Structures are given as structure tokens and as C-alpha cells.
Amino acid sequence: MFTLCYDRYHRGIYLFVLKYVRCEALVEDIVQEVFFRLWCNRRGLREEGNLAALLYAMAKNLTVNAIRKHKIVETGNVRYYDLHEGRQEPAGESDSDETMRRLRLAVGELPARQRTIFNLKIYESRSNQEIADMLNVSVNTVKVHYARTMKHLCQRLKKN
């Protein structure tokens, strides 16, 4: 069963990650990690779940983490932002600097709790459960604050 899953999704996930990370060795590591995590968590999977969506979400999260961790210069923060927005092509370098400046300003406008959750989730790669435990709130509270944060940031970035 695992082999069938691997054969079916490996190439698509590889190409998906390759769009954002141009180092084939790193792409292979990310794809390997996706399937390793799938194998490790196989008992917790639901039969009615969307396996493709799960695999691509894991690939996206691992790619974002790799970009941040390795500080990939050729793609930089533009690719990181583009991955979250679902866009395919990076903007120019000056657009990247301006976008990041506007993003930092928008994050600075957030209420303290939302800013904390955003920073823990994005910059420290914490899970909703970890954040909830750290802040002594429910996981749903973290999800609501994060959703409000993302809505605010999208609105602020679209305005300008």
C-alpha cells in the first residue's frame, strides 16, 4: 500500500517542491521527509482522509521550513511568500524588499496576541498545539487568531 502511494505521488510532490527550491539534493531530502512522516504516522491516518492534500500540505510546510532554515538566496523571501499565496512566479528583487517591508509593518500593527501567535507559527514553526500549550489557550483560539492575522495581512498587502 505504501509503495503504491509513493509511486502515485512522488513525482508530483518532487516537481511541486522543485518550483520553490532549485537544489535537487534539498528537494530529494524534503520529498523523502514527506514520505518518512507519512510512514511514521500511518496508524493515525483516516481512510476517508484526502491523502494527496495531506502529502502536498506536508511538502509545502517542509519547503517553507527549508527555505527559512537554509536562507536560499536565489529564491529568498519572495518564494516563501509566493508559496503561501499559491503564486508561481517570484516578483523582482525590489518588489521583494518592498513586500517584506510592508509585511513587517502589517505584522507590527497586529494585536500582541496575534503577533505572538504569528511569530511562533511562522518564524519558529510551532504547531497549533504547541502554541496553545505555551500560551495556555485552546487550539481553537490559536486557529482563530491565526486566521484573523492572515486575513489582516492579506488585506494590508493588497491595499498597497
PDB file of C-alpha atoms in Angstrom, residues 20 64 67-85 87 89-93 95-101 103-104 122-123:
ATOM      1  CA  TYR A  20      10.422  26.655  -4.926  1.00  0.00           C
ATOM      2  CA  VAL A  64       8.790  26.718   3.744  1.00  0.00           C
ATOM      3  CA  ILE A  67      13.685  27.975   2.674  1.00  0.00           C
ATOM      4  CA  ARG A  68      13.764  29.687   6.034  1.00  0.00           C
ATOM      5  CA  LYS A  69      16.393  27.356   7.502  1.00  0.00           C
ATOM      6  CA  HIS A  70      18.751  27.366   4.538  1.00  0.00           C
ATOM      7  CA  LYS A  71      18.114  31.006   3.650  1.00  0.00           C
ATOM      8  CA  ILE A  72      18.018  30.146  -0.013  1.00  0.00           C
ATOM      9  CA  VAL A  73      19.344  33.284  -1.686  1.00  0.00           C
ATOM     10  CA  GLU A  74      18.123  32.663  -5.217  1.00  0.00           C
ATOM     11  CA  THR A  75      14.517  32.357  -4.075  1.00  0.00           C
ATOM     12  CA  GLY A  76      14.620  34.319  -0.832  1.00  0.00           C
ATOM     13  CA  ASN A  77      11.521  35.574   0.939  1.00  0.00           C
ATOM     14  CA  VAL A  78       9.706  36.114  -2.329  1.00  0.00           C
ATOM     15  CA  ARG A  79       9.389  32.408  -2.949  1.00  0.00           C
ATOM     16  CA  TYR A  80       8.385  31.909   0.689  1.00  0.00           C
ATOM     17  CA  TYR A  81       5.603  34.463   0.291  1.00  0.00           C
ATOM     18  CA  ASP A  82       4.618  33.082  -3.105  1.00  0.00           C
ATOM     19  CA  LEU A  83       4.306  29.567  -1.702  1.00  0.00           C
ATOM     20  CA  HIS A  84       1.835  30.738   0.908  1.00  0.00           C
ATOM     21  CA  GLU A  85      -0.156  32.723  -1.641  1.00  0.00           C
ATOM     22  CA  ARG A  87       1.525  32.122  -6.885  1.00  0.00           C
ATOM     23  CA  GLU A  89       6.470  33.292 -10.236  1.00  0.00           C
ATOM     24  CA  PRO A  90       8.579  35.473  -7.952  1.00  0.00           C
ATOM     25  CA  ALA A  91       8.415  39.226  -8.168  1.00  0.00           C
ATOM     26  CA  GLY A  92      11.501  41.317  -8.865  1.00  0.00           C
ATOM     27  CA  GLU A  93      14.102  41.877  -6.164  1.00  0.00           C
ATOM     28  CA  ASP A  95       9.387  44.201  -5.203  1.00  0.00           C
ATOM     29  CA  SER A  96      10.560  41.632  -2.671  1.00  0.00           C
ATOM     30  CA  ASP A  97      12.149  44.246  -0.433  1.00  0.00           C
ATOM     31  CA  GLU A  98       9.041  46.426  -0.618  1.00  0.00           C
ATOM     32  CA  THR A  99       6.735  43.475   0.065  1.00  0.00           C
ATOM     33  CA  MET A 100       8.766  42.427   3.088  1.00  0.00           C
ATOM     34  CA  ARG A 101       8.801  45.993   4.403  1.00  0.00           C
ATOM     35  CA  LEU A 103       4.640  42.754   5.667  1.00  0.00           C
ATOM     36  CA  ARG A 104       6.757  43.809   8.670  1.00  0.00           C
ATOM     37  CA  ILE A 122       5.875  31.339  11.060  1.00  0.00           C
ATOM     38  CA  TYR A 123       9.320  32.025  12.476  1.00  0.00           C
TER      39      TYR A 123
END
